[in-house]
Tab-separated table of C-alpha atoms and ligand atoms in Angstrom:
chain	number	residue	atom	x	y	z
A	2	MET	CA	0.000	0.000	0.000
A	3	LYS	CA	1.495	3.345	-1.073
A	4	ALA	CA	0.428	6.413	0.941
A	5	ILE	CA	-0.104	9.515	-1.162
A	6	SER	CA	-0.304	13.226	-0.505
A	7	VAL	CA	-2.142	15.191	-3.232
A	8	LEU	CA	-1.375	18.894	-3.651
A	9	GLY	CA	-4.158	20.575	-5.633
A	10	SER	CA	-6.731	17.815	-5.084
A	11	THR	CA	-9.653	19.688	-6.689
A	12	GLY	CA	-7.860	20.417	-9.983
A	13	SER	CA	-7.534	18.385	-13.146
A	14	ILE	CA	-4.441	16.401	-12.018
A	15	GLY	CA	-5.704	16.140	-8.428
A	16	THR	CA	-9.139	14.736	-9.279
A	17	GLN	CA	-7.643	12.211	-11.704
A	18	THR	CA	-5.176	11.076	-9.022
A	19	LEU	CA	-8.065	10.524	-6.612
A	20	GLN	CA	-9.993	8.570	-9.266
A	21	ILE	CA	-6.983	6.258	-9.580
A	22	ALA	CA	-6.825	5.817	-5.790
A	23	GLU	CA	-10.528	4.864	-5.834
A	24	GLU	CA	-9.928	2.411	-8.633
A	25	PHE	CA	-6.987	0.753	-6.849
A	26	PRO	CA	-7.904	0.755	-3.140
A	27	GLU	CA	-5.520	-2.139	-2.396
A	28	GLN	CA	-2.554	-0.254	-3.809
A	29	PHE	CA	-3.046	3.413	-2.897
A	30	LYS	CA	-4.272	5.307	0.131
A	31	ILE	CA	-4.711	9.097	0.250
A	32	VAL	CA	-3.278	10.531	3.476
A	33	ALA	CA	-3.108	14.268	2.695
A	34	LEU	CA	-5.124	16.661	0.540
A	35	THR	CA	-4.610	20.351	-0.255
A	36	ALA	CA	-7.019	22.462	-2.265
A	37	GLY	CA	-8.109	25.980	-3.138
A	38	LYS	CA	-11.699	27.126	-2.653
A	39	ASN	CA	-13.937	24.315	-3.894
A	40	LEU	CA	-15.320	23.239	-0.492
A	41	ASP	CA	-18.116	21.023	-1.856
A	42	LEU	CA	-15.610	18.916	-3.741
A	43	VAL	CA	-13.113	18.827	-0.851
A	44	ILE	CA	-15.864	17.547	1.465
A	45	LYS	CA	-16.711	14.746	-0.974
A	46	GLN	CA	-13.015	13.892	-1.260
A	47	ILE	CA	-12.638	13.755	2.528
A	48	GLU	CA	-15.657	11.451	2.795
A	49	THR	CA	-14.327	9.132	0.091
A	50	HIS	CA	-10.647	9.048	1.052
A	51	GLN	CA	-10.565	9.764	4.807
A	52	PRO	CA	-7.236	11.671	4.707
A	53	GLU	CA	-5.207	12.421	7.852
A	54	VAL	CA	-4.628	16.093	6.986
A	55	VAL	CA	-6.427	18.626	4.766
A	56	SER	CA	-5.159	22.086	3.936
A	57	LEU	CA	-6.934	24.934	2.153
A	58	ALA	CA	-5.235	27.850	0.397
A	59	ASP	CA	-7.208	30.382	2.445
A	60	ASP	CA	-7.856	30.125	6.210
A	61	SER	CA	-11.164	32.056	5.977
A	62	LEU	CA	-12.840	28.828	4.758
A	63	LEU	CA	-11.572	26.679	7.642
A	64	PRO	CA	-14.505	27.291	10.077
A	65	GLU	CA	-17.027	26.189	7.441
A	66	LEU	CA	-14.916	23.163	6.511
A	67	SER	CA	-14.648	22.214	10.177
A	68	ARG	CA	-18.427	22.582	10.709
A	69	ARG	CA	-19.239	20.443	7.681
A	70	ILE	CA	-16.742	17.772	8.747
A	71	ASN	CA	-18.333	17.674	12.218
A	72	ASN	CA	-21.697	16.992	10.536
A	73	LEU	CA	-20.142	14.161	8.536
A	74	ASN	CA	-18.641	12.838	11.748
A	75	GLU	CA	-22.030	12.815	13.476
A	76	ASP	CA	-23.508	10.914	10.536
A	77	SER	CA	-20.583	8.433	10.822
A	78	LYS	CA	-19.469	9.275	7.303
A	79	ILE	CA	-15.908	9.890	8.409
A	80	PHE	CA	-13.997	7.770	10.909
A	81	LYS	CA	-11.617	10.364	12.269
A	82	LYS	CA	-11.598	14.120	11.791
A	83	PRO	CA	-8.513	15.096	9.743
A	84	LEU	CA	-6.106	17.757	10.921
A	85	LEU	CA	-7.263	20.979	9.232
A	86	MET	CA	-4.732	23.575	8.142
A	87	ALA	CA	-4.422	26.494	5.716
A	88	GLY	CA	-2.034	28.691	3.763
A	89	ALA	CA	1.656	28.109	3.137
A	90	GLU	CA	2.171	26.283	6.446
A	91	GLY	CA	-0.645	23.850	5.690
A	92	LEU	CA	0.629	23.240	2.168
A	93	ASN	CA	4.168	22.522	3.384
A	94	THR	CA	2.892	20.275	6.184
A	95	ALA	CA	0.762	18.235	3.778
A	96	ALA	CA	3.707	17.990	1.345
A	97	ALA	CA	6.034	16.657	4.045
A	98	TRP	CA	3.315	14.593	5.796
A	99	GLY	CA	5.000	11.823	7.840
A	100	SER	CA	3.008	8.827	6.587
A	101	ALA	CA	3.131	9.835	2.885
A	102	ASP	CA	5.423	7.861	0.565
A	103	LEU	CA	4.764	9.944	-2.556
A	104	VAL	CA	3.533	13.481	-3.201
A	105	VAL	CA	1.556	14.358	-6.346
A	106	THR	CA	2.195	18.012	-7.189
A	107	GLY	CA	-1.033	19.076	-8.901
A	108	ILE	CA	-0.812	22.729	-7.909
A	109	VAL	CA	-0.547	25.170	-10.758
A	110	GLY	CA	2.350	27.618	-11.071
A	111	CYS	CA	5.254	28.644	-8.895
A	112	ALA	CA	2.959	28.338	-5.833
A	113	GLY	CA	4.123	24.707	-5.906
A	114	LEU	CA	7.778	25.580	-5.279
A	115	LEU	CA	7.971	25.713	-1.478
A	116	PRO	CA	5.799	22.622	-0.854
A	117	THR	CA	7.838	20.706	-3.456
A	118	LEU	CA	11.027	21.611	-1.593
A	119	ALA	CA	9.361	20.672	1.716
A	120	ALA	CA	8.494	17.239	0.265
A	121	ILE	CA	12.050	16.772	-1.032
A	122	GLU	CA	13.594	17.766	2.302
A	123	ALA	CA	11.320	15.217	4.007
A	124	GLY	CA	12.698	12.571	1.615
A	125	LYS	CA	9.412	11.960	-0.249
A	126	ASP	CA	9.274	10.792	-3.843
A	127	LEU	CA	7.305	13.134	-6.088
A	128	ALA	CA	4.984	12.717	-9.053
A	129	LEU	CA	5.805	15.982	-10.780
A	130	ALA	CA	2.867	17.552	-12.591
A	131	ASN	CA	3.679	21.091	-11.428
A	132	LYS	CA	6.368	21.712	-14.053
A	133	GLU	CA	6.604	25.448	-13.258
A	134	THR	CA	8.448	24.624	-10.014
A	135	LEU	CA	11.232	22.725	-11.759
A	136	ILE	CA	11.511	25.320	-14.524
A	137	ALA	CA	11.721	28.288	-12.160
A	138	ALA	CA	13.918	26.650	-9.570
A	139	GLY	CA	15.914	23.875	-11.285
A	140	PRO	CA	19.189	25.233	-9.803
A	141	VAL	CA	17.755	24.730	-6.296
A	142	VAL	CA	15.510	21.684	-6.816
A	143	ILE	CA	18.146	19.448	-8.487
A	144	PRO	CA	20.762	19.827	-5.694
A	145	ALA	CA	17.999	19.324	-3.081
A	146	LEU	CA	17.026	16.041	-4.795
A	147	LYS	CA	20.647	14.892	-4.836
A	148	LYS	CA	20.975	15.667	-1.138
A	149	SER	CA	17.764	13.968	-0.013
A	150	GLY	CA	17.661	11.022	-2.422
A	151	SER	CA	14.034	11.821	-3.360
A	152	ARG	CA	13.026	10.932	-6.904
A	153	LEU	CA	11.111	13.150	-9.259
A	154	LEU	CA	8.826	10.910	-11.308
A	155	PRO	CA	7.400	12.714	-14.339
A	156	ALA	CA	3.586	12.959	-14.484
A	157	ASP	CA	3.655	15.194	-17.560
A	158	SER	CA	2.620	12.885	-20.419
A	159	GLU	CA	5.627	13.659	-22.654
A	160	HIS	CA	8.181	13.167	-19.888
A	161	SER	CA	6.373	10.072	-18.684
A	162	ALA	CA	6.662	8.725	-22.241
A	163	ILE	CA	10.423	9.336	-22.219
A	164	PHE	CA	10.734	7.847	-18.741
A	165	GLN	CA	8.779	4.778	-19.899
A	166	CYS	CA	11.049	4.433	-22.968
A	167	LEU	CA	14.073	4.759	-20.691
A	168	GLN	CA	12.910	1.637	-18.800
A	169	GLY	CA	13.597	-0.377	-21.940
A	170	THR	CA	17.247	0.669	-22.239
A	171	PRO	CA	20.382	-0.596	-20.494
A	172	TRP	CA	20.487	2.787	-18.711
A	173	ALA	CA	17.316	2.295	-16.733
A	174	ASP	CA	19.410	3.310	-13.778
A	175	ASN	CA	16.610	4.888	-11.872
A	176	ALA	CA	18.818	6.704	-9.427
A	177	ARG	CA	19.916	8.866	-12.376
A	178	LEU	CA	16.483	10.451	-12.702
A	179	SER	CA	16.632	14.192	-12.013
A	180	THR	CA	20.158	14.296	-10.726
A	181	GLY	CA	21.267	16.528	-13.581
A	182	VAL	CA	23.589	13.738	-14.773
A	183	PRO	CA	23.101	13.264	-18.532
A	184	THR	CA	21.180	10.150	-19.489
A	185	PRO	CA	23.685	8.171	-21.600
A	186	GLY	CA	22.808	6.552	-24.898
A	187	PHE	CA	20.296	9.237	-25.882
A	188	LYS	CA	20.953	11.049	-29.158
A	189	SER	CA	17.847	13.188	-28.861
A	190	ILE	CA	14.348	13.290	-27.520
A	191	GLN	CA	11.334	14.421	-29.491
A	192	LEU	CA	8.562	16.027	-27.478
A	193	THR	CA	5.247	15.784	-29.287
A	194	ALA	CA	2.762	18.696	-29.251
A	195	SER	CA	-0.882	18.655	-30.287
A	196	GLY	CA	-0.605	22.218	-31.611
A	197	GLY	CA	-3.113	23.686	-29.120
A	198	ALA	CA	-6.353	25.575	-29.612
A	199	PHE	CA	-5.158	27.677	-32.568
A	200	ARG	CA	-3.452	25.041	-34.645
A	201	ASP	CA	-5.902	25.545	-37.519
A	202	TRP	CA	-5.968	29.360	-37.229
A	203	LYS	CA	-4.007	31.665	-39.514
A	204	ALA	CA	-1.285	33.608	-37.651
A	205	GLU	CA	-2.920	36.937	-38.567
A	206	ASP	CA	-6.208	35.847	-36.905
A	207	LEU	CA	-4.587	35.363	-33.474
A	208	VAL	CA	-5.144	39.051	-32.792
A	209	LYS	CA	-8.849	38.175	-32.380
A	210	ALA	CA	-8.285	35.240	-30.014
A	211	THR	CA	-10.592	35.357	-26.970
A	212	VAL	CA	-10.336	33.632	-23.591
A	213	GLU	CA	-13.024	31.184	-24.686
A	214	ASP	CA	-11.071	30.342	-27.857
A	215	ALA	CA	-7.801	29.855	-25.970
A	216	THR	CA	-9.296	27.645	-23.258
A	217	SER	CA	-10.817	25.081	-25.642
A	218	HIS	CA	-8.168	22.421	-26.166
A	219	PRO	CA	-8.738	20.055	-29.098
A	220	ASN	CA	-7.382	16.881	-27.414
A	221	TRP	CA	-6.791	17.268	-23.661
A	222	SER	CA	-9.057	18.334	-20.806
A	223	MET	CA	-6.884	20.335	-18.376
A	224	GLY	CA	-6.831	23.370	-16.078
A	225	LYS	CA	-7.169	26.837	-17.640
A	226	LYS	CA	-3.570	27.994	-17.250
A	227	ILE	CA	-2.004	24.981	-18.977
A	228	THR	CA	-4.674	25.128	-21.706
A	229	VAL	CA	-3.660	28.720	-22.523
A	230	ASP	CA	0.005	27.625	-22.378
A	231	SER	CA	-0.873	24.955	-24.947
A	232	ALA	CA	-2.511	27.578	-27.172
A	233	THR	CA	0.646	29.773	-27.129
A	234	LEU	CA	2.841	26.629	-27.266
A	235	MET	CA	4.638	27.981	-24.185
A	236	ASN	CA	3.629	24.692	-22.580
A	237	LYS	CA	5.927	22.893	-25.019
A	238	GLY	CA	8.679	25.441	-24.373
A	239	LEU	CA	8.317	24.876	-20.625
A	240	GLU	CA	8.445	21.126	-21.271
A	241	VAL	CA	11.761	21.535	-23.108
A	242	ILE	CA	13.261	23.077	-19.945
A	243	GLU	CA	11.533	20.413	-17.824
A	244	ALA	CA	13.130	17.670	-19.974
A	245	HIS	CA	16.536	19.342	-19.659
A	246	TYR	CA	16.372	19.143	-15.861
A	247	LEU	CA	14.699	15.727	-15.635
A	248	PHE	CA	16.991	13.874	-18.031
A	249	GLY	CA	20.152	15.999	-17.914
A	250	LEU	CA	20.066	16.595	-21.697
A	251	SER	CA	21.484	19.607	-23.535
A	252	TYR	CA	18.981	21.852	-25.319
A	253	ASP	CA	20.371	20.788	-28.721
A	254	GLN	CA	19.210	17.239	-27.930
A	255	ILE	CA	15.585	18.255	-27.273
A	256	GLU	CA	13.278	18.695	-30.256
A	257	ILE	CA	9.601	19.609	-30.632
A	258	ILE	CA	7.420	17.906	-33.213
A	259	ILE	CA	3.751	18.685	-33.925
A	260	HIS	CA	1.578	15.575	-33.785
A	261	PRO	CA	-2.094	16.630	-33.914
A	262	GLN	CA	-3.570	13.261	-32.841
A	263	SER	CA	-1.663	13.202	-29.461
A	264	ILE	CA	-1.259	9.421	-29.618
A	265	ILE	CA	2.546	9.248	-29.539
A	266	HIS	CA	3.367	10.989	-26.266
A	267	SER	CA	7.060	11.493	-27.092
A	268	MET	CA	10.043	9.674	-28.514
A	269	VAL	CA	13.643	8.888	-27.672
A	270	GLU	CA	16.298	8.548	-30.381
A	271	LEU	CA	19.114	6.287	-29.217
A	272	ASP	CA	22.769	6.463	-30.228
A	273	ASP	CA	22.384	3.496	-32.594
A	274	SER	CA	19.570	5.408	-34.458
A	275	SER	CA	16.699	3.350	-33.013
A	276	VAL	CA	13.677	5.444	-31.980
A	277	LEU	CA	11.512	4.366	-29.024
A	278	ALA	CA	8.027	5.805	-28.551
A	279	GLN	CA	5.215	5.456	-26.026
A	280	LEU	CA	1.640	5.479	-27.333
A	281	GLY	CA	-1.784	5.818	-25.724
A	282	TRP	CA	-5.004	7.794	-25.790
A	283	PRO	CA	-4.637	11.433	-24.695
A	284	ASP	CA	-5.573	10.765	-21.067
A	285	MET	CA	-3.480	11.929	-18.103
A	286	LYS	CA	-4.581	9.010	-15.960
A	287	LEU	CA	-1.947	6.722	-17.449
A	288	PRO	CA	1.104	8.938	-16.747
A	289	ILE	CA	-0.246	9.655	-13.248
A	290	LEU	CA	-0.832	5.930	-12.614
A	291	TYR	CA	2.688	5.104	-13.793
A	292	CYS	CA	4.172	7.560	-11.262
A	293	LEU	CA	2.116	5.896	-8.545
A	294	SER	CA	2.820	2.285	-9.516
A	295	TRP	CA	6.436	2.618	-10.757
A	296	PRO	CA	8.479	0.462	-11.055
A	297	SER	CA	5.474	-1.908	-11.326
A	298	ARG	CA	2.621	-1.697	-13.800
A	299	LEU	CA	-0.981	-2.272	-12.787
A	300	LYS	CA	-3.651	-3.947	-14.854
A	301	THR	CA	-6.406	-1.492	-15.845
A	302	SER	CA	-9.698	-1.876	-17.660
A	303	TRP	CA	-9.213	1.448	-19.458
A	304	PRO	CA	-10.021	1.687	-23.204
A	305	ARG	CA	-7.443	-0.113	-25.330
A	306	LEU	CA	-5.573	1.890	-27.930
A	307	LYS	CA	-6.924	0.998	-31.374
A	308	LEU	CA	-4.661	2.428	-34.062
A	309	THR	CA	-7.015	1.220	-36.778
A	310	GLU	CA	-9.706	3.524	-35.311
A	311	ILE	CA	-7.322	6.463	-35.662
A	312	GLY	CA	-6.063	5.534	-39.109
A	313	ASN	CA	-3.388	8.185	-39.533
A	314	LEU	CA	-0.699	9.558	-37.293
A	315	THR	CA	0.755	12.765	-38.741
A	316	PHE	CA	3.700	14.981	-37.879
A	317	LYS	CA	5.057	18.374	-38.823
A	318	GLU	CA	7.648	20.958	-37.822
A	319	PRO	CA	6.473	23.579	-35.318
A	320	ASP	CA	5.791	27.081	-36.677
A	321	THR	CA	8.119	29.233	-34.601
A	322	LYS	CA	6.977	32.487	-36.241
A	323	LYS	CA	3.324	31.944	-35.360
A	324	TYR	CA	4.313	30.690	-31.887
A	325	PRO	CA	7.357	32.653	-30.596
A	326	CYS	CA	7.081	31.188	-27.071
A	327	MET	CA	8.978	28.013	-27.979
A	328	GLU	CA	12.094	29.959	-29.026
A	329	LEU	CA	11.803	32.182	-25.959
A	330	ALA	CA	11.866	29.075	-23.780
A	331	TYR	CA	14.879	27.566	-25.592
A	332	SER	CA	16.791	30.859	-25.193
A	333	ALA	CA	15.885	31.177	-21.503
A	334	GLY	CA	16.808	27.535	-20.882
A	335	LYS	CA	20.186	27.907	-22.630
A	336	LEU	CA	21.006	31.032	-20.608
A	337	GLY	CA	20.013	29.110	-17.452
A	338	GLY	CA	20.331	30.438	-13.894
A	339	THR	CA	17.479	32.830	-13.124
A	340	MET	CA	16.317	33.266	-16.735
A	341	PRO	CA	13.855	30.312	-16.784
A	342	ALA	CA	12.347	31.703	-13.543
A	343	VAL	CA	11.814	35.061	-15.263
A	344	LEU	CA	10.312	33.401	-18.343
A	345	ASN	CA	7.993	31.304	-16.177
A	346	ALA	CA	6.841	34.120	-13.877
A	347	ALA	CA	6.266	36.534	-16.779
A	348	ASN	CA	4.242	33.834	-18.529
A	349	GLU	CA	2.182	33.004	-15.423
A	350	LYS	CA	1.301	36.646	-14.829
A	351	ALA	CA	0.600	37.367	-18.505
A	352	VAL	CA	-1.715	34.319	-18.718
A	353	GLU	CA	-3.473	35.356	-15.495
A	354	LEU	CA	-4.117	38.830	-16.927
A	355	PHE	CA	-5.212	37.360	-20.258
A	356	LEU	CA	-7.740	35.137	-18.428
A	357	GLU	CA	-9.037	38.280	-16.697
A	358	GLU	CA	-9.334	39.896	-20.151
A	359	ARG	CA	-6.783	42.569	-19.221
A	360	PHE	CA	-4.255	41.399	-21.787
A	361	LYS	CA	-4.384	40.317	-25.433
A	362	PHE	CA	-3.439	36.803	-26.452
A	363	ILE	CA	-0.839	38.024	-28.951
A	364	ASP	CA	0.792	40.225	-26.308
A	365	ILE	CA	1.713	37.227	-24.128
A	366	PRO	CA	4.962	36.387	-26.018
A	367	LYS	CA	5.774	40.070	-26.516
A	368	VAL	CA	5.757	40.895	-22.820
A	369	ILE	CA	7.713	37.744	-21.924
A	370	GLU	CA	10.387	38.603	-24.493
A	371	ALA	CA	10.675	42.186	-23.250
A	372	ILE	CA	11.062	41.104	-19.606
A	373	CYS	CA	13.590	38.342	-20.359
A	374	GLU	CA	15.589	40.887	-22.370
A	375	LYS	CA	15.517	43.334	-19.460
A	376	HIS	CA	16.729	40.607	-17.067
A	377	LYS	CA	19.807	39.739	-19.172
A	378	CYS	CA	22.040	42.306	-17.452
A	379	ASP	CA	21.066	40.915	-14.012
A	380	LEU	CA	21.282	37.233	-14.924
A	381	ASN	CA	22.369	35.168	-11.924
A	382	LEU	CA	23.813	31.794	-12.957
A	383	ASN	CA	23.818	30.223	-9.525
A	384	PRO	CA	20.811	31.610	-7.679
A	385	SER	CA	19.689	30.727	-4.158
A	386	LEU	CA	16.039	30.017	-3.329
A	387	SER	CA	15.486	33.543	-2.008
A	388	GLU	CA	17.024	35.030	-5.165
A	389	ILE	CA	14.685	32.919	-7.317
A	390	LEU	CA	11.659	34.012	-5.290
A	391	GLU	CA	12.767	37.636	-5.564
A	392	ILE	CA	13.242	37.485	-9.338
A	393	ASP	CA	9.909	35.670	-9.760
A	394	ASN	CA	8.244	38.539	-7.940
A	395	TRP	CA	10.110	41.146	-9.998
A	396	ALA	CA	9.004	39.563	-13.305
A	397	ARG	CA	5.337	39.500	-12.202
A	398	GLU	CA	5.496	43.178	-11.222
A	399	GLU	CA	7.030	44.001	-14.605
A	400	VAL	CA	4.126	42.302	-16.435
A	401	LEU	CA	1.664	44.248	-14.340
A	402	ASP	CA	3.525	47.434	-15.163
A	403	TYR	CA	3.349	46.703	-18.883
A	404	SER	CA	-0.344	45.890	-18.709
A	405	GLU	CA	-1.074	49.107	-16.855
A	406	LYS	CA	0.825	51.069	-19.460
A	407	LYS	CA	-1.395	49.481	-22.140
A	408	ILE	CA	1.261	47.320	-23.727
A	409	THR	CA	-0.294	47.341	-27.185
A	410	LYS	CA	0.856	50.948	-27.530
A	411	MET	CA	4.371	50.175	-26.417
A	412	GLN	CA	7.322	49.317	-28.576
A	413	PHE	CA	8.846	45.912	-27.957
B	28	NAD	P1	-5.973	23.113	-12.203
B	28	NAD	O1	-6.114	24.577	-12.312
B	28	NAD	O2	-7.022	22.227	-12.747
B	28	NAD	O3	-5.778	22.713	-10.664
B	28	NAD	C1	-4.896	23.371	-9.787
B	28	NAD	C2	-5.145	22.938	-8.356
B	28	NAD	O4	-4.225	23.625	-7.495
B	28	NAD	C3	-6.546	23.274	-7.813
B	28	NAD	O5	-6.927	22.255	-6.919
B	28	NAD	C4	-6.311	24.569	-7.044
B	28	NAD	O6	-7.262	24.759	-6.037
B	28	NAD	C5	-4.930	24.306	-6.463
B	28	NAD	N1	-4.161	25.518	-6.160
B	28	NAD	C6	-3.791	26.491	-7.032
B	28	NAD	N2	-3.071	27.439	-6.386
B	28	NAD	C7	-2.988	27.039	-5.093
B	28	NAD	C8	-2.381	27.576	-3.930
B	28	NAD	N3	-1.715	28.730	-3.958
B	28	NAD	N4	-2.480	26.881	-2.771
B	28	NAD	C9	-3.153	25.698	-2.729
B	28	NAD	N5	-3.755	25.141	-3.792
B	28	NAD	C10	-3.676	25.810	-4.954
B	28	NAD	O7	-4.550	22.765	-12.846
B	28	NAD	P2	-4.090	21.410	-13.542
B	28	NAD	O8	-4.458	21.426	-14.965
B	28	NAD	O9	-4.471	20.237	-12.707
B	28	NAD	O10	-2.515	21.592	-13.519
B	28	NAD	C11	-1.761	21.396	-12.339
B	28	NAD	C12	-0.277	21.314	-12.722
B	28	NAD	O11	-0.082	20.145	-13.492
B	28	NAD	C13	0.198	22.491	-13.577
B	28	NAD	O12	1.514	22.810	-13.208
B	28	NAD	C14	0.177	21.937	-14.995
B	28	NAD	O13	1.149	22.523	-15.832
B	28	NAD	C15	0.526	20.468	-14.738
B	28	NAD	N6	0.018	19.553	-15.760
B	28	NAD	C16	-1.328	19.405	-15.919
B	28	NAD	C17	-1.821	18.549	-16.898
B	28	NAD	C18	-3.306	18.326	-17.048
B	28	NAD	O14	-3.711	17.475	-17.828
B	28	NAD	N7	-4.144	19.036	-16.354
B	28	NAD	C19	-0.928	17.865	-17.733
B	28	NAD	C20	0.442	18.045	-17.536
B	28	NAD	C21	0.900	18.889	-16.549
B	29	MG	MG1	2.602	17.770	-21.265
């Protein structure tokens, strides 16, 4: 029985993790939950999973949560009232929870950084969905992993595909995962991308893109932020940096390939020219399950992949002119140090403002480029955690500044 702590239990990754725990009650037990504001769902999750600790983002909701749990207790729907916490302290406590073996990081954005470090310091293994943490703070997270011996298992479908392919090579030396040591025998990896919401739009039409347009993904059902990142293709750029840290590869070894059907989840090209791929329906449950069950595999009754139903698998080069975010991510990754943190924070803030309709879709890459450019003279190649947090904050303030100055009128 593996005990699991779920950060972001009410989100897309969190709810799918809990579905898996329900499906495999002999294998997985949920001991800690953290969530934002969706109390109705949290209550249902507590009733179903009986966790030992529950933490909410905001402490103003704790009295109501406590009252509703007492009612459940009276009706004998929960066996033991969980410890209730809130805010950063609650998040870090749930991440480092004593009885947890593995922590699923389903929080969105850099908010996942401190709890991820708390989990690593407590020696927990992690199922990494929250890629923003690794991208912003690779220079701090990788040494922390080396020190604690925790393993970062990739829940992102592309990185899970590469990790699964790695199991079939002589270098399936699992201790190598996320230590920054290059994975030997790899010539390149090819990250597949669906192309996002605007893949069939002309570049000149992107100026009209609305929030509704950008949050309708053709293949995957995910949270809003990552769906917008998929529409700008920044998600793929972030995944390039994620792959660099997870597998210790140089940026020249990481390629992006557009694959609209999202059936091949990524590929590894080996030194002898063989290419290994992992295939499946576009469904995050499989990569999450693999993090939970690794190194074993569990038998599921999920729909079998039928290639004859799909007929064609197609591929093309990414359009870097229409989608500048990919190149911005490669440049930030190659510069390293604090630059990926700036790229990530500027992107998070720009997407947040776009979702609030205070920012145009086409201005997202422009503002990120301008802020990364501005940061070049202050680039810190070996930042500490506090320096990363400071620069993250700076980049967000800069985006706000641009938006208030009506960026469309500004020269980039
Ligand atoms: P989501 O918006 O659906 O869910 C986010 C969850 O985090 C919610 O439960 C929310 O309440 C919680 N949360 C957010 N900020 C918080 C805070 N400050 N304190 C406590 N809780 C907080 O997002 P998602 O789509 O599940 O994505 C989560 C992460 O997984 C992201 O980093 C994303 O890039 C990554 N990811 C998601 C998918 C997917 O299919 N959804 C695929 C690959 C990677
Ligand atoms: Mg992905």
